[in-house]
PDB file of C-alpha atoms in Angstrom:
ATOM      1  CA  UNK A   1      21.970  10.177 -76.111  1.00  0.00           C
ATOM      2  CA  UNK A   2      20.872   8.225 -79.273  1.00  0.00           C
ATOM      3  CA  UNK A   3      17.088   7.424 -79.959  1.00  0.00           C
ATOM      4  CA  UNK A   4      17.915   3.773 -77.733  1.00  0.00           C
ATOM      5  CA  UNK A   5      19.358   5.187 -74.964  1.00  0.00           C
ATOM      6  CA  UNK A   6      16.601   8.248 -74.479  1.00  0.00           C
ATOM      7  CA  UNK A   7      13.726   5.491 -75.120  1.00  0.00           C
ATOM      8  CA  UNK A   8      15.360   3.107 -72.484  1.00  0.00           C
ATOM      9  CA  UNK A   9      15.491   6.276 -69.709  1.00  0.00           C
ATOM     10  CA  UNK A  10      11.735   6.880 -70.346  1.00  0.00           C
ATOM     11  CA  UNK A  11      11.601   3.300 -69.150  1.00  0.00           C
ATOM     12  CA  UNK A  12      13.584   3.521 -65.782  1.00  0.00           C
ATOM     13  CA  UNK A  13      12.716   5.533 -62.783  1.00  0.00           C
ATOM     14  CA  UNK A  14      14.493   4.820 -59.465  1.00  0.00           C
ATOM     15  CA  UNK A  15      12.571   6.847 -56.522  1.00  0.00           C
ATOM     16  CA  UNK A  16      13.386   7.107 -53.220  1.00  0.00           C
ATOM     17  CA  UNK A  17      11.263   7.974 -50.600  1.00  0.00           C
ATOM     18  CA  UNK A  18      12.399   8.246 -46.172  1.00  0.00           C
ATOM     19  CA  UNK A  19       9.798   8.895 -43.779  1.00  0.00           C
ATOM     20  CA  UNK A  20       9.321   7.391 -40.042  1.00  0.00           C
ATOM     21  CA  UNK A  21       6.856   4.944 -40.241  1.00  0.00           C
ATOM     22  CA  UNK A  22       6.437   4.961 -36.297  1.00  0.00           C
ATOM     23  CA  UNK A  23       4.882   8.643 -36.754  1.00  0.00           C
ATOM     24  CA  UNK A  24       1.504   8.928 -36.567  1.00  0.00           C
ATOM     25  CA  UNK A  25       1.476  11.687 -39.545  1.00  0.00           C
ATOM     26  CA  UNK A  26       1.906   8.523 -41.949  1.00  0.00           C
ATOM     27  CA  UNK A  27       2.923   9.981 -45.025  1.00  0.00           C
ATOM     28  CA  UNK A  28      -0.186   9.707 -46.935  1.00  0.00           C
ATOM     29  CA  UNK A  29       0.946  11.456 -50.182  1.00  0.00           C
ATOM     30  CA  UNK A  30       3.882   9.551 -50.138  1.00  0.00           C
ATOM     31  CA  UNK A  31       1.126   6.172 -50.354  1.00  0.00           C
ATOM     32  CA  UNK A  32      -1.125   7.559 -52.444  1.00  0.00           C
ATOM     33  CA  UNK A  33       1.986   8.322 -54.850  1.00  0.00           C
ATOM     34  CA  UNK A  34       3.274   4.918 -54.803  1.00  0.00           C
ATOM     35  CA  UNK A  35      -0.246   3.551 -55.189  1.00  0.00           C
ATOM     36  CA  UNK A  36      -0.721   5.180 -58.227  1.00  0.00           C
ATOM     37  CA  UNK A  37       2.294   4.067 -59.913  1.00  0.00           C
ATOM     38  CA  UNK A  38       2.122   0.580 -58.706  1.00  0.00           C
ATOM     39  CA  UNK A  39      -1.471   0.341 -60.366  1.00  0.00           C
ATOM     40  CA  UNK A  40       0.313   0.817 -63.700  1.00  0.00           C
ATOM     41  CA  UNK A  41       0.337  -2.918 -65.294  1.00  0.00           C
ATOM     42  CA  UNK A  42       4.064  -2.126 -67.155  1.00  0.00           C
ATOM     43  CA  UNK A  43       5.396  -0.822 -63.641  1.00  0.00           C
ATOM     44  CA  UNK A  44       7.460  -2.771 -60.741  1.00  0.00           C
ATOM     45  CA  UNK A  45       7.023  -1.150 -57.462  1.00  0.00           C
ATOM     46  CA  UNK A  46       9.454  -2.733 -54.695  1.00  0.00           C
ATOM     47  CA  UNK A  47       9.111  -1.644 -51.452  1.00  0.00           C
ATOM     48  CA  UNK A  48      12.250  -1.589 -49.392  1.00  0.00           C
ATOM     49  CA  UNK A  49      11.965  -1.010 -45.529  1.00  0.00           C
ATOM     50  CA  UNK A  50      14.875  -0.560 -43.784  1.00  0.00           C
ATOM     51  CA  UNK A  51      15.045   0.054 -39.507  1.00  0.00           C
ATOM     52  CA  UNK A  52      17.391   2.836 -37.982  1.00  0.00           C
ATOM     53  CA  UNK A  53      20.552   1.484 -37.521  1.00  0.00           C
ATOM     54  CA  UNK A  54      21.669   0.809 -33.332  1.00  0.00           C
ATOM     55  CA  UNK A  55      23.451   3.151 -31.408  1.00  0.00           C
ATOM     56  CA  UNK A  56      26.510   1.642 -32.200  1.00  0.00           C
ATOM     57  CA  UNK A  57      26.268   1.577 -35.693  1.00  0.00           C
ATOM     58  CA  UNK A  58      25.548   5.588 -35.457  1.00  0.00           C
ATOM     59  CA  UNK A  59      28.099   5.751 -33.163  1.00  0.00           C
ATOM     60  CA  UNK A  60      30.846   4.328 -35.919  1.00  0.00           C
ATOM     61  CA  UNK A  61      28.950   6.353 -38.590  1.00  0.00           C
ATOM     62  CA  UNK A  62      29.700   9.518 -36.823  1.00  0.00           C
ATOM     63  CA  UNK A  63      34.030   8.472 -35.507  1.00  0.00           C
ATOM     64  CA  UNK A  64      34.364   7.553 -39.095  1.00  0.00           C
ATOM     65  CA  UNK A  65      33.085  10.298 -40.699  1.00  0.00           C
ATOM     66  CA  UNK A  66      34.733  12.793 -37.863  1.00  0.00           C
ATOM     67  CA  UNK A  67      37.668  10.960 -37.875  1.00  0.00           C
ATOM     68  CA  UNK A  68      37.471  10.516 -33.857  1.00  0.00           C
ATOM     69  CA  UNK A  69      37.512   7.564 -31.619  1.00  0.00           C
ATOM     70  CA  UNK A  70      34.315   6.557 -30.438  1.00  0.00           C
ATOM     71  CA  UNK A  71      34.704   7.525 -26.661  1.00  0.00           C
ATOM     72  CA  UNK A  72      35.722  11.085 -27.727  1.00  0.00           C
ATOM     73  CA  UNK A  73      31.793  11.460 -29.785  1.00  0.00           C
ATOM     74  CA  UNK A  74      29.855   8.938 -27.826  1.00  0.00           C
ATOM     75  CA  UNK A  75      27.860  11.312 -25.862  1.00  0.00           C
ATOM     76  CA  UNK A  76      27.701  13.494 -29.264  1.00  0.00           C
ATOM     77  CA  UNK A  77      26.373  10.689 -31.237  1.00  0.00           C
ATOM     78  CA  UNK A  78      24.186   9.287 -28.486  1.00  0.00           C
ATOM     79  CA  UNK A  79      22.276  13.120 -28.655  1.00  0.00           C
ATOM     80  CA  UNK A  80      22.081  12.206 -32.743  1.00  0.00           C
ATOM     81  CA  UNK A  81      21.109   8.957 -32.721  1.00  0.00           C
ATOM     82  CA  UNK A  82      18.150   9.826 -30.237  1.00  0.00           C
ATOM     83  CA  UNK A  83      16.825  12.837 -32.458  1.00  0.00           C
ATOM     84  CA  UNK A  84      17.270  11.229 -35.697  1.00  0.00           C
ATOM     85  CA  UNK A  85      15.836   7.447 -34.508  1.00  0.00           C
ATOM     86  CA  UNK A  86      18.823   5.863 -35.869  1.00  0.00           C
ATOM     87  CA  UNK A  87      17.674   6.566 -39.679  1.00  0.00           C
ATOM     88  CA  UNK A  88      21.155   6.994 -41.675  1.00  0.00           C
ATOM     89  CA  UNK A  89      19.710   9.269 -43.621  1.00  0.00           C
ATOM     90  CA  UNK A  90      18.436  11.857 -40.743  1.00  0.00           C
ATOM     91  CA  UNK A  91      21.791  11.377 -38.930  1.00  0.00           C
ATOM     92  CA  UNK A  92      23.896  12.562 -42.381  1.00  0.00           C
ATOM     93  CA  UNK A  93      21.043  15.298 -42.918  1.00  0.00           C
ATOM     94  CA  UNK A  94      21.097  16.478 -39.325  1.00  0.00           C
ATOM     95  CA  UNK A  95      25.013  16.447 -39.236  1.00  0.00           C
ATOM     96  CA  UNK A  96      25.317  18.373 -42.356  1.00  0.00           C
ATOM     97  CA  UNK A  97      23.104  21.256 -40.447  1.00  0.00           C
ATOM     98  CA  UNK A  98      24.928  21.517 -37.306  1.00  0.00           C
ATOM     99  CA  UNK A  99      27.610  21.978 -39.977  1.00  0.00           C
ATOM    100  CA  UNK A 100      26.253  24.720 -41.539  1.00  0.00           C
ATOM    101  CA  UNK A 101      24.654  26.159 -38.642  1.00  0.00           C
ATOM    102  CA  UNK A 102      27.908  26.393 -36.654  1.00  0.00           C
ATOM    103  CA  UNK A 103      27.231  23.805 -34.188  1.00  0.00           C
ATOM    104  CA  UNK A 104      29.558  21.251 -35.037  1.00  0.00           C
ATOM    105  CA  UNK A 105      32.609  23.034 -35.921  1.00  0.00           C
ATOM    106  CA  UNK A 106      36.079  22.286 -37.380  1.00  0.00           C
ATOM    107  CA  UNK A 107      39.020  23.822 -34.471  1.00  0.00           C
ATOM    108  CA  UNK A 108      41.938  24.433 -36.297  1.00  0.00           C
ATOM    109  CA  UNK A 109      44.112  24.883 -33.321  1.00  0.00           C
ATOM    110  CA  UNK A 110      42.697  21.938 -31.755  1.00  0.00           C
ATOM    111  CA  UNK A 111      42.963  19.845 -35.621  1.00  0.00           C
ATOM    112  CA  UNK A 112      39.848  18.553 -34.241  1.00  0.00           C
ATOM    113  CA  UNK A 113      36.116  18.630 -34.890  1.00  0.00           C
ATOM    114  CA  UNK A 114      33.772  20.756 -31.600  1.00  0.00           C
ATOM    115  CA  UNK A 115      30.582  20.792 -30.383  1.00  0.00           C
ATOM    116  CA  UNK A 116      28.244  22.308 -27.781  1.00  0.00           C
ATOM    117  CA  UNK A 117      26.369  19.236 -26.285  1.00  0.00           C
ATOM    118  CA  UNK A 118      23.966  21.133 -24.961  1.00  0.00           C
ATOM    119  CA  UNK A 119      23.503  23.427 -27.596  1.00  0.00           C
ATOM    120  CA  UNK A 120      22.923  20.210 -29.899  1.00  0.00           C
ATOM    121  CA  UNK A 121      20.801  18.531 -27.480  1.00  0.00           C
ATOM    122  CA  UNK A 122      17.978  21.395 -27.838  1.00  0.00           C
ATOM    123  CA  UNK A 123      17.759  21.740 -31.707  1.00  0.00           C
ATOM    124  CA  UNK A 124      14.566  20.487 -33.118  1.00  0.00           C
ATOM    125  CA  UNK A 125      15.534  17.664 -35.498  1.00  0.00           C
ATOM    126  CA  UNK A 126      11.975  18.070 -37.503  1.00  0.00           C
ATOM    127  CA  UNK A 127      12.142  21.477 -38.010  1.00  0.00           C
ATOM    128  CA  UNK A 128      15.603  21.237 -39.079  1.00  0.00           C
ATOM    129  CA  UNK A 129      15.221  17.869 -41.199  1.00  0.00           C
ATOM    130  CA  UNK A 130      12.231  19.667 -43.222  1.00  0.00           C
ATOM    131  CA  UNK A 131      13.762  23.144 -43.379  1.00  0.00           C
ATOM    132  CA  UNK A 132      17.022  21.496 -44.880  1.00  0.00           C
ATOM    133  CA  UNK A 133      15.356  19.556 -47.182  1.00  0.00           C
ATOM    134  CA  UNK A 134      12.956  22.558 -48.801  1.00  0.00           C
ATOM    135  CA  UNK A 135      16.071  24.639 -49.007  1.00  0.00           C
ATOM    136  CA  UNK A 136      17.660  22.066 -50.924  1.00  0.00           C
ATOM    137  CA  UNK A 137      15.144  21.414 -53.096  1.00  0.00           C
ATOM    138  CA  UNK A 138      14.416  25.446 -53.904  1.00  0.00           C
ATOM    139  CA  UNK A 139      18.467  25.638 -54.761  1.00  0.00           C
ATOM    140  CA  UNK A 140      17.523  22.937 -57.488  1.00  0.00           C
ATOM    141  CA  UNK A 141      18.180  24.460 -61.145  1.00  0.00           C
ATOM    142  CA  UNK A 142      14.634  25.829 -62.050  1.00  0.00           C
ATOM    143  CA  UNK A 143      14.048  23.065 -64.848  1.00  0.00           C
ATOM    144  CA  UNK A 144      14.741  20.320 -62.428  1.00  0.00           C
ATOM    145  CA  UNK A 145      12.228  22.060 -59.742  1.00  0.00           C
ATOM    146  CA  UNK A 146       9.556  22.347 -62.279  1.00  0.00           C
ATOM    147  CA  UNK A 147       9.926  18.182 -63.415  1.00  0.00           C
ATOM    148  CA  UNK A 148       9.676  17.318 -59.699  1.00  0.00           C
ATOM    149  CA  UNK A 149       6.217  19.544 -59.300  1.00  0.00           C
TER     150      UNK A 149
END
């Protein structure tokens, strides 16, 4: 970077923050953080609230991304859409943990993805949203963990 470029990234800061606003644990750091920043004369704060997408839309999400018609995942998707309240960004999280965890499962034989409906069904999605989300952040490279403290 050359003096111009490092002077216009002190400059620009793009934050995003995802929480359910129907949850009565409103995220009160998360206010108090934008609050703070948005009482900074030089600073733009823009506020961007976005709904869970419908059933359908998670539905689609989920063939596309599985590469399955939609009346081979519907009852799959219908489980995810319900636990994640049709926020995108729960829906990828959550998927990429039944991934990991073995719940969602790639059947060579079958050249197909598989799943335990039931077994999906009675995972915790809020447990599992903030355990995947603190491991990710702790496999952050130690410089990048300390910035974000």
């Amino acid at each position: 970077f050359n003096n111009a470029d490092e002077e216009e990234a002190r400059q620009c800061l793009f934050l995003v923050g995802s929480y359910r606003s129907n949850k009565e644990d409103y995220p009160e750091i998360l206010n108090q953080f934008i609050s703070e920043i948005d009482s900074v004369p030089s600073v733009r704060v823009t506020n961007i609230s976005l709904g869970g997408i419908a059933k359908s839309g998670t539905n689609s999400m989920i063939s596309d991304a599985l590469r399955l018609p939609i009346r081979l995942i519907r009852n799959f998707s219908d489980v995810v859409h319900k636990k994640s309240a049709g926020n995108p960004l729960f829906v990828k999280i959550f998927m990429t943990s039944l991934v990991e965890d073995h719940y969602l499962t790639y059947s060579l034989e079958e050249q197909r993805w598989k799943w335990d409906i039931d077994n999906v069904r009675d995972i915790s999605i809020n447990e599992n949203v903030a355990a995947i989300l603190r491991n990710k952040l702790l496999r952050l490279p130690i410089k990048v963990f300390e910035a974000l403290q």
